[in-house]
Coordinates of C-alpha atoms and ligand atoms in Angstrom, one line a residue:
X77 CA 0.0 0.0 0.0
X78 CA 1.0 4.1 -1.1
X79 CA 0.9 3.8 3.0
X80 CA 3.8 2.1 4.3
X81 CA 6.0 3.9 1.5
X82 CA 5.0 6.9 2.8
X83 CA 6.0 6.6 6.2
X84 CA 7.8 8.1 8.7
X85 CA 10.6 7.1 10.9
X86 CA 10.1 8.4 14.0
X87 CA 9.0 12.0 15.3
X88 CA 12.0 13.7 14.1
X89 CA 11.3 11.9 10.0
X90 CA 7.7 13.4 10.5
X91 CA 8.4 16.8 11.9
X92 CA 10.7 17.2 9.1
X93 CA 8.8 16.2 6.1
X94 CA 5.8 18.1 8.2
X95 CA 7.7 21.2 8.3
X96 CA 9.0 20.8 4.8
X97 CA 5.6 21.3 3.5
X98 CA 4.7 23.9 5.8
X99 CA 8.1 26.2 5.4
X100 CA 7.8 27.8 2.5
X101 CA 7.0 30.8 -0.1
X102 CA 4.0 31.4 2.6
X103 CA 6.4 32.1 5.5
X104 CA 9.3 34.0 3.3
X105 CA 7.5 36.2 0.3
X106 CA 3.5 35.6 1.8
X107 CA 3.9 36.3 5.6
X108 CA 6.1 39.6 4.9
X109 CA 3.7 41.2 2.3
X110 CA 1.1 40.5 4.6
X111 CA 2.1 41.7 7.3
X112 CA 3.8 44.8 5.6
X113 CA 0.3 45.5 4.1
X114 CA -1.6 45.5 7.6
X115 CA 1.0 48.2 8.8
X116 CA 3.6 45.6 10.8
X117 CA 3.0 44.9 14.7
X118 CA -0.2 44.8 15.1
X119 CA -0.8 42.2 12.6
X120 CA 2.5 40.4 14.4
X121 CA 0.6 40.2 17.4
X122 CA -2.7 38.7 15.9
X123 CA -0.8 36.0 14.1
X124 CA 1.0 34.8 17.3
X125 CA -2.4 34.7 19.3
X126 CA -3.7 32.7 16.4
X127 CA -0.7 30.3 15.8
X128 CA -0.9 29.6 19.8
X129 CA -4.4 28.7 20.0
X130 CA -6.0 28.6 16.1
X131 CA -2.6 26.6 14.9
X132 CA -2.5 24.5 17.5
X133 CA -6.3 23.3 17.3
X134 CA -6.3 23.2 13.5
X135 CA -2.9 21.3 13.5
X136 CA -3.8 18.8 15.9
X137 CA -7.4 18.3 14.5
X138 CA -5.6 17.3 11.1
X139 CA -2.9 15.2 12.4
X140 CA -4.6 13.3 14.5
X141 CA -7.7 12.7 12.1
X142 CA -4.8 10.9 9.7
X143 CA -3.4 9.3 12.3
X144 CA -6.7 7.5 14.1
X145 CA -8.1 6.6 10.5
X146 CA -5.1 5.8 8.6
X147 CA -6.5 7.7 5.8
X148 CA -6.2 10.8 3.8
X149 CA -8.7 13.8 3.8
X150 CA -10.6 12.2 1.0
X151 CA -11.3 9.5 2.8
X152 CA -11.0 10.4 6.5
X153 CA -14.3 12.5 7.0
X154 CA -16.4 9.8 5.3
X155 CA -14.9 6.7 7.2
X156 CA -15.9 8.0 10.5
X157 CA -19.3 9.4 9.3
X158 CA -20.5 8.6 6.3
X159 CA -22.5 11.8 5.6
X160 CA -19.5 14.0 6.2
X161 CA -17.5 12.5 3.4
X162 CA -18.5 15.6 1.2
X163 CA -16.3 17.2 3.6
X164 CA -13.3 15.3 2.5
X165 CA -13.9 16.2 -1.4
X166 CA -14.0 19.9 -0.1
X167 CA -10.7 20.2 1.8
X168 CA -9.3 18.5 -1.8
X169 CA -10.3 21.7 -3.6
X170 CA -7.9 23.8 -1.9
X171 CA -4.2 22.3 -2.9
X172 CA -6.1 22.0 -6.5
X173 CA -6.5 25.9 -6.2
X174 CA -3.0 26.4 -4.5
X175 CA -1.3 24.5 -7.5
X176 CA -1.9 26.9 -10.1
X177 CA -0.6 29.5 -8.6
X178 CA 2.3 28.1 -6.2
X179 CA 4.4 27.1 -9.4
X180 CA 3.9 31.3 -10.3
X181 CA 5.8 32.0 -7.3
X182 CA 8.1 29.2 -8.0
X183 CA 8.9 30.4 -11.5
X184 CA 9.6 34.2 -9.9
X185 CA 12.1 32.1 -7.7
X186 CA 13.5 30.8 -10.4
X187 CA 13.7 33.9 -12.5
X188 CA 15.7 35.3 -9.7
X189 CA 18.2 32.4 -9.3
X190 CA 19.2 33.2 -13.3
X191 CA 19.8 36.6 -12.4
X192 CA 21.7 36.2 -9.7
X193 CA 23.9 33.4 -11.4
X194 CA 24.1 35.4 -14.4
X195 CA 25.5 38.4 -12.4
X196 CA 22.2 40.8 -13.4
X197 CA 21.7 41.9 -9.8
X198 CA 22.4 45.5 -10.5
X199 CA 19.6 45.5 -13.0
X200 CA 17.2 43.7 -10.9
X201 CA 17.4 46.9 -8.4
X202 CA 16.2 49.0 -10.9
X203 CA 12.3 50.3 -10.3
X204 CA 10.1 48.3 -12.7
X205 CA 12.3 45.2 -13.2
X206 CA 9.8 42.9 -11.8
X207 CA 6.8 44.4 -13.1
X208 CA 8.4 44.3 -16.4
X209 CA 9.4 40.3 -15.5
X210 CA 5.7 39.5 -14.6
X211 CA 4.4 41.8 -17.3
X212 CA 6.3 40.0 -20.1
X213 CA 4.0 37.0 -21.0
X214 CA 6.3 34.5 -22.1
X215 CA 9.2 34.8 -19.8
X216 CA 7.2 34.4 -16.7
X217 CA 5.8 31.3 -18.4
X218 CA 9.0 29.7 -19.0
X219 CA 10.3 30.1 -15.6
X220 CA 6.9 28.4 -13.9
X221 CA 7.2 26.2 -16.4
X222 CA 10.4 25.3 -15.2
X223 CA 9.6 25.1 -11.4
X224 CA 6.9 23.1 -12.6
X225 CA 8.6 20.3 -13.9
X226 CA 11.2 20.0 -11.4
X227 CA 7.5 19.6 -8.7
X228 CA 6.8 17.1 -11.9
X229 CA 9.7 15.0 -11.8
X230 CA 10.1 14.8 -8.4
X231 CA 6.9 13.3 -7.7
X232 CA 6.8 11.5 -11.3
X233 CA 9.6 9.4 -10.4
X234 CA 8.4 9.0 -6.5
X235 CA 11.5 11.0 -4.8
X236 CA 10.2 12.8 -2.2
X237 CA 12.3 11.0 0.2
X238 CA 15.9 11.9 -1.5
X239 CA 15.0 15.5 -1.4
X240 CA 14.3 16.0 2.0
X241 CA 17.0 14.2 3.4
X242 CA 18.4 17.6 2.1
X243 CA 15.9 19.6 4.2
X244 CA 18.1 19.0 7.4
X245 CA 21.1 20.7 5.7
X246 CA 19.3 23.4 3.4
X247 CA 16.3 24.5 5.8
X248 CA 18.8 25.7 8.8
X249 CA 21.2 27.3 6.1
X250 CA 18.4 29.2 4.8
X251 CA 17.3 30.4 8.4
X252 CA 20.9 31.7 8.8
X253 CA 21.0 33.5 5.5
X254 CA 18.0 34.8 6.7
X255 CA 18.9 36.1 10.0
X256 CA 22.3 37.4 8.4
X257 CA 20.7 39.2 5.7
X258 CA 17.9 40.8 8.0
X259 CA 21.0 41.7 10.8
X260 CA 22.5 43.6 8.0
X261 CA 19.4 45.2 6.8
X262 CA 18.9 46.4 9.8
X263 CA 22.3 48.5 10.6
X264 CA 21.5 50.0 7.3
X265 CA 20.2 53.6 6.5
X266 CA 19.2 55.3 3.5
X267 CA 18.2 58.7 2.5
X268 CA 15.3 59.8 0.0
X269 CA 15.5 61.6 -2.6
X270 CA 13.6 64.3 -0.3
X271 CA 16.2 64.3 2.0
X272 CA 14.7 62.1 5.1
X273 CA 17.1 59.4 6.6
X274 CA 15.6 56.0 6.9
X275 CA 17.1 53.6 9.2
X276 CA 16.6 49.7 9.3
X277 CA 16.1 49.9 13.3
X278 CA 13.4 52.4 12.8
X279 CA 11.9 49.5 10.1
X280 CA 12.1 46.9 12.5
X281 CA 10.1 49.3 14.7
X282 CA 7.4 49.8 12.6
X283 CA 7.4 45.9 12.0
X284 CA 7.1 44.6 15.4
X285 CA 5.5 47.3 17.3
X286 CA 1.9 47.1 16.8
X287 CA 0.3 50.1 16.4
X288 CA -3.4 51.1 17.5
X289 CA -3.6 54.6 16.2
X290 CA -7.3 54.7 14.4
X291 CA -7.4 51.2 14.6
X292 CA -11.4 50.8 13.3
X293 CA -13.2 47.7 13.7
X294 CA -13.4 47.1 9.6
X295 CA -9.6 47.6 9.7
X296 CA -9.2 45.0 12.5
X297 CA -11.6 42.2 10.9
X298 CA -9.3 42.6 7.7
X299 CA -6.2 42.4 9.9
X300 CA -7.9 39.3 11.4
X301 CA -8.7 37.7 7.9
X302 CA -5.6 38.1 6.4
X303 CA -3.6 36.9 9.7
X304 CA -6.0 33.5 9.8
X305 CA -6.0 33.0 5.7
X306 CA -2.1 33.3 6.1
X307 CA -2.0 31.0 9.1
X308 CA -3.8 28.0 6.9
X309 CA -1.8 28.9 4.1
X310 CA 1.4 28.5 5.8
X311 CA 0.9 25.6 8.9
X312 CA -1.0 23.6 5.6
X313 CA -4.1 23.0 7.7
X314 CA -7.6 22.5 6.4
X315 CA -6.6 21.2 3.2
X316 CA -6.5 17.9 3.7
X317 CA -2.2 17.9 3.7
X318 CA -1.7 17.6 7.1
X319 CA -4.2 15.0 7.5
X320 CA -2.6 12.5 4.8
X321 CA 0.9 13.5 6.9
X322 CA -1.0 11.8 10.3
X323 CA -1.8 9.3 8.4
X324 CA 1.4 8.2 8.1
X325 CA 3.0 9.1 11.6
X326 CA 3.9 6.3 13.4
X327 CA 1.6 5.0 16.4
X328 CA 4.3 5.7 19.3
X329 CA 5.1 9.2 17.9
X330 CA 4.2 12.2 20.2
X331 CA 2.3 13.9 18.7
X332 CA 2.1 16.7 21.0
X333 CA 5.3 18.0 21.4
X334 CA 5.7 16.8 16.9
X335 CA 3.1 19.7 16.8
X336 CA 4.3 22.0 18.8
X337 CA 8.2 21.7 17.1
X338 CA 5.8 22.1 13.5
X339 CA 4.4 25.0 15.0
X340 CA 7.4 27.0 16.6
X341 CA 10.0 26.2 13.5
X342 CA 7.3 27.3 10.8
X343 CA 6.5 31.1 12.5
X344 CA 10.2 31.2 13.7
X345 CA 10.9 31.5 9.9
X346 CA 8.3 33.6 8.7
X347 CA 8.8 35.9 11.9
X348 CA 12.7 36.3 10.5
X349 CA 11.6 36.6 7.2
X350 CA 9.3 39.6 7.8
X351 CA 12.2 41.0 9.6
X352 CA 14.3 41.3 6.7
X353 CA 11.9 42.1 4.2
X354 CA 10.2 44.8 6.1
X355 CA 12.7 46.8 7.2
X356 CA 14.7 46.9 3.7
X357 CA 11.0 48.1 2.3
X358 CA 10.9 50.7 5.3
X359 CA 14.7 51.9 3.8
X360 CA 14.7 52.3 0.2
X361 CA 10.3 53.2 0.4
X362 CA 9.2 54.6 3.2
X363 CA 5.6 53.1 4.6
X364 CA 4.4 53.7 1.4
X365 CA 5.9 51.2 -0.3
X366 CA 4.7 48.4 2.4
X367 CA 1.3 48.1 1.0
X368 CA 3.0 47.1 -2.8
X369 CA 1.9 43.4 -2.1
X370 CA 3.1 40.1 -3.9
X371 CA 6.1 42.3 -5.4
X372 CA 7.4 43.3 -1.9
X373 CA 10.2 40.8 -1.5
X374 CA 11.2 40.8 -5.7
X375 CA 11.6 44.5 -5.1
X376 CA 13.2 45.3 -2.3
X377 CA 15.8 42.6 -1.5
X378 CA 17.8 43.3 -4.9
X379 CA 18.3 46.9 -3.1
X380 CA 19.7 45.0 0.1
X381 CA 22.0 42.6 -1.5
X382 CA 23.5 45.4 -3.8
X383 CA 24.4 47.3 -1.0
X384 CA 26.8 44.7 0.3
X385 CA 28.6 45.1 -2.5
X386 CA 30.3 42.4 -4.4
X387 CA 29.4 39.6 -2.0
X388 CA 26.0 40.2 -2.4
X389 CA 25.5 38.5 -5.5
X390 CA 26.7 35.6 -3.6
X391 CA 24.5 35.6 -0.9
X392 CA 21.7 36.8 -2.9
X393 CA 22.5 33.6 -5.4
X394 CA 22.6 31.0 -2.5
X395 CA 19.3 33.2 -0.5
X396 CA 17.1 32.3 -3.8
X397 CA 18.4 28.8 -4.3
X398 CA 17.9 27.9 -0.8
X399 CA 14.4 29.5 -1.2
X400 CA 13.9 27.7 -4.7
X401 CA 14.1 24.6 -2.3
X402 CA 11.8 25.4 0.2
X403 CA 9.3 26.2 -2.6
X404 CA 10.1 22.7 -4.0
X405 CA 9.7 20.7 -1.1
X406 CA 5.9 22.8 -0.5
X407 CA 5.0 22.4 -4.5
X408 CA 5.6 18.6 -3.6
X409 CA 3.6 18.4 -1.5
X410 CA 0.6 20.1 -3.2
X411 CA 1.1 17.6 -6.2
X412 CA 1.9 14.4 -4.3
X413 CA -1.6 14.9 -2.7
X414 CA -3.3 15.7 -5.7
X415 CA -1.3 12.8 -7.6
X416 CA -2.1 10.0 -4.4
X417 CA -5.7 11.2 -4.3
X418 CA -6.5 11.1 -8.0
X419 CA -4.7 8.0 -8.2
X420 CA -7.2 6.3 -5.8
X421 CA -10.0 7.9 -8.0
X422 CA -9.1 6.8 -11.0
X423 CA -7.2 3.8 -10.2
X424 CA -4.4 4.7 -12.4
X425 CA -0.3 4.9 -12.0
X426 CA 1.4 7.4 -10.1
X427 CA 3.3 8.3 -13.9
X428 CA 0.0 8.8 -16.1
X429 CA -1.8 10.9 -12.8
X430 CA 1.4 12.6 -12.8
X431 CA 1.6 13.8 -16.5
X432 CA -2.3 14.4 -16.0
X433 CA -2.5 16.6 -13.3
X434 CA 1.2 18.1 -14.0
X435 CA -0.3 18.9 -17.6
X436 CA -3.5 20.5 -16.2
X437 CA -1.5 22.6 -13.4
X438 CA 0.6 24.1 -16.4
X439 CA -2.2 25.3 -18.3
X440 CA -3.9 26.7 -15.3
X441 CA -0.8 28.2 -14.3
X442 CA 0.0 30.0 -17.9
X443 CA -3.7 31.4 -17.2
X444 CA -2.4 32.7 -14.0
X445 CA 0.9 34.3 -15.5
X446 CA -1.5 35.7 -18.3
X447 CA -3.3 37.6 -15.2
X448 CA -0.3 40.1 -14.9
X449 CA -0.7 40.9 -19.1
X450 CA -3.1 39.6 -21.3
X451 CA -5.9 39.1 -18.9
X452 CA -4.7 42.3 -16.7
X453 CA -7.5 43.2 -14.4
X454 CA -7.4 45.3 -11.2
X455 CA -10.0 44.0 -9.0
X456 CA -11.5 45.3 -5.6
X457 CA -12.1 42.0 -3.1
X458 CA -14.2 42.2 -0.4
X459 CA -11.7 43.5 1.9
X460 CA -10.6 46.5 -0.1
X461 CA -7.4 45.2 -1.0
X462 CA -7.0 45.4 -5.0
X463 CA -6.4 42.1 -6.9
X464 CA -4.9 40.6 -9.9
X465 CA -6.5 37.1 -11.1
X466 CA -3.5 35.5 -8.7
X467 CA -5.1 37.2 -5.6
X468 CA -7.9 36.4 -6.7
X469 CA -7.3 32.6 -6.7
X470 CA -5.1 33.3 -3.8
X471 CA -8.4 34.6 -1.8
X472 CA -10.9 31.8 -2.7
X473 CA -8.7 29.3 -1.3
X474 CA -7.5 30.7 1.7
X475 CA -10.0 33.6 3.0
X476 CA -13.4 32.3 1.6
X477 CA -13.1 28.2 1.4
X478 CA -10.4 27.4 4.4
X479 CA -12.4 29.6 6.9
X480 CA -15.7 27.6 5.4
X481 CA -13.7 24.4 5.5
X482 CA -12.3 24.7 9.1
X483 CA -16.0 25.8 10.5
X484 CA -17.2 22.6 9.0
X485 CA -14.3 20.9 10.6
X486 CA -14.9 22.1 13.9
X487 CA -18.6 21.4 13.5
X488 CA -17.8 18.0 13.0
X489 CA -15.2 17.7 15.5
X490 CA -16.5 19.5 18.3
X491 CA -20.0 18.5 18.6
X492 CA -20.5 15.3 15.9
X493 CA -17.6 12.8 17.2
X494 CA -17.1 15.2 19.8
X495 CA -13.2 16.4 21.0
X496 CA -12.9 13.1 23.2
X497 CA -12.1 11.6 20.1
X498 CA -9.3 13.1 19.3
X499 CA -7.9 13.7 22.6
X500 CA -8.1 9.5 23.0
X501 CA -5.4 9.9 19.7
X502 CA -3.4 12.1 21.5
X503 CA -2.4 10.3 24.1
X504 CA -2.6 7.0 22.5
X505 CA 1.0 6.7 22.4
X506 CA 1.3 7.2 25.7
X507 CA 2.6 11.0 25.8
X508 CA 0.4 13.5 27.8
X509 CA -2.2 16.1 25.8
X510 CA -1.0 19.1 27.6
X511 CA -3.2 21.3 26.0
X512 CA -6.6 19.5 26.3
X513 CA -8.7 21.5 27.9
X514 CA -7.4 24.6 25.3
X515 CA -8.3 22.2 22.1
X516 CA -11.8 21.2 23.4
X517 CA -12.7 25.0 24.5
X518 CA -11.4 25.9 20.8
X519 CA -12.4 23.6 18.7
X520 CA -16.3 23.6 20.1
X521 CA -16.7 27.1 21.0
X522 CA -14.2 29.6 19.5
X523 CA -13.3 28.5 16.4
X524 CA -16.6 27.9 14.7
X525 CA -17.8 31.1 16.0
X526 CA -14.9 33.0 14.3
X527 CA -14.7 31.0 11.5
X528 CA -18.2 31.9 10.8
X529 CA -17.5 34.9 10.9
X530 CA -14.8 34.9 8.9
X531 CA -16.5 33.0 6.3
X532 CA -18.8 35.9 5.2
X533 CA -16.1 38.7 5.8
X534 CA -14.6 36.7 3.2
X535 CA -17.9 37.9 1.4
X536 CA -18.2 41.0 2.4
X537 CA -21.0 40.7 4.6
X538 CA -19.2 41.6 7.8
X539 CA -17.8 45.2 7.7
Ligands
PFF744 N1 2.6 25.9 3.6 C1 3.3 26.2 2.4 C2 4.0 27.5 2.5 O1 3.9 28.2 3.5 O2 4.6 27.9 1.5 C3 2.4 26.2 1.2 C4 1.5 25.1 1.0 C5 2.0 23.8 1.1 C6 0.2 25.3 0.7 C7 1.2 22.7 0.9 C8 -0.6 24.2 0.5 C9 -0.1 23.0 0.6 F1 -0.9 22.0 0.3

């Protein structure tokens, strides 16, 4: 059985392959635009209350759903209750969504590893380099395409295994470049063309401390959308992912403290992340340039690594490959689901689901790079951010369908099988459920309530 090939050995095997999925273009280019947009600290502060009490519930509700049924998400739902397997078939629709345009973000990766490693880093500084990247229609198609079929071949040929035995060396490398390049950006200064001095420190500032100044309630909900559609995206919770991980975790594994380490590494690096990025935007753009959006980190680390001077192009080279690998190990993991599930459906090989579903994710994703020229649109969502077609995708999955999926999770967690049910998995190998009484109170009572809520702000309902 696709099962026993799949599994782990032992909590560390599992963490790893967990956090593989998990660590990636959410936590380095998401998490900082994000948080950039909603003006720095105070959206800090609401993602930390949600990873500690949201994460945890939605992490745990996943893993140990996999872990009692021995299935994955398509199955899972439906094998306890037969009438919530519709549930199942929903969570699939989300890494279907995610596909088309992870491999965008991929190819932009990739785009920026050639620069680097064809010693263009002084152009890729200039104002209007990316736009002019994205805006291009066929270059931005030939680098996805080319993050694409490394995903493709990876899973084609059933690898997943030899690549992240690299995770262990390339994932704490990346963290270092990360806090090196941020440690830098920080001691930096800059001044405008106007004549005001920016200084990183003061960046930082604006990044962690939160700020409460005509703080409105509309402004908060959006703060509190964005926080909770980045904390799915980035823990890969309600989308059936985690689930299929449980599922392969081994009986005697605690899961527990597994979740907590999933947890703590996966915010640690977006937390770092957003203080680098942030603070170089703060520099060379003032606060106006925070709310620029998916662009933020193609724009504003060029400007970092060419200050260092010659040695930037170095660490700028090795920052993007390190970060091309992170993207790789997530886009796996998106397409190994899709591939293992459809392969169930269908009853056919790994290779033909593969060059199915890899051919499919292409053409959705050319659709996507189309949205930056040909299909160029500027749209206003719900929450009064504007939107290109890949925020648009970007928004179904994440603030309108995860918030609907997780309320339907909780529904049928909380009060259908009831949290007992889980917490009897927790502890099943033996290890205690320290926080119990946190997960029951969350998953019956808060978390339905706000995902409800959440669910038609995602609409527009809730101003
Ligand atoms: N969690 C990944 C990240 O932060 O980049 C993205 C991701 C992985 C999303 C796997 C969806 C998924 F199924």
């Amino acid at each position: 059985m696709e099962k026993k090939k799949g599994g782990f050995t032992g909590s560390l095997g599992f963490v790893l392959s967990a956090a593989g999925s998990a660590v990636g273009v959410g936590n380095i280019w998401r998490f900082p635009y994000l948080a950039a947009q909603d003006g720095g600290g105070l959206f800090i502060l609401v993602y930390l209350v949600l990873v500690l009490t949201f994460g945890f519930t939605l992490l745990t509700t996943d893993i140990a759903l996999g872990r009692r049924t021995q299935k994955n998400a398509l199955e899972a739902f439906g094998s306890i209750r037969p009438k919530w397997g519709f549930l199942g078939k929903l969570t699939f629709l989300v890494p279907a969504l995610i596909m088309t345009y992870y491999t965008v973000i991929g190819g932009w990766i990739t785009k920026y590893i050639t620069v680097y490693m064809t010693g263009q880093g002084a152009a890729a500084t200039q104002d209007g380099f990316f736009t002019s990247f994205i805006s291009s229609p066929v270059s931005s198609v030939v680098f996805m395409l080319v993050f694409l079929a490394v995903t493709a071949l990876v899973v084609f040929f059933g690898v997943e295994k030899g690549i992240e035995r690299f995770s262990k060396v390339v994932m704490p490398g990346l963290l270092v470049l990360i806090i090196g390049v941020g440690a830098y950006t920080i001691m930096q200064s800059h001044t405008a063309a106007d004549g005001t001095v920016r200084t990183g420190l003061d960046g930082l500032a604006v990044y962690l401390i939160p700020n409460f100044e005509g703080l409105t309630f509309g402004r908060f909900m959006k703060i509190l959308l964005d926080a909770m559609s980045q904390l799915f995206f980035s823990l890969s919770v309600s989308m059936g992912i985690m689930i299929t991980y449980g599922s392969y975790v081994d009986k005697d594994v605690n899961l527990s403290r597994s979740i907590g380490h999933i947890e703590l590494f996966d915010t640690l690096v977006a937390l770092l992340a957003g203080a680098m990025i942030v603070p170089a935007v703060y520099i060379f753009s003032g606060t106006e340039g925070m709310s620029s959006g998916p662009s933020l980190m193609f724009v504003s680390l060029p400007k970092v690594f060419q200050g260092m001077g010659p040695v930037g192009g170095i660490i700028a080279l090795a920052f993007f490959i390190m970060l091309g690998f992170a993207a790789i190990t997530s886009s796996v993991s998106i397409l190994e689901t899709l591939v293992a599930n459809c392969m169930n459906i269908f009853k056919t090989s790994r290779k033909k689901m593969c060059l199915i579903i890899g051919g499919i994710s292409a053409v959705a994703a050319t659709v996507i790079c189309m949205g930056y020229n040909v299909f160029y649109f500027e749209l206003t969502l719900p929450n009064g951010s504007s939107a290109q077609l890949l925020d648009v995708v970007d928004y179904v999955s994440n603030s309108f369908l995860m918030p609907l999926i997780s309320f339907l999770t909780c529904i049928f967690v909380g009060w259908v099988i009831k949290p007992k049910w889980i917490e009897e998995e927790m502890v099943a190998s033996g290890h205690k459920f320290s926080r119990k009484g946190l997960y029951s109170f969350m998953i019956r009572f808060v978390a339905p309530v706000i995902m409800a809520i959440l669910f038609f702000q995602s609409l527009g309902l809730v101003k």
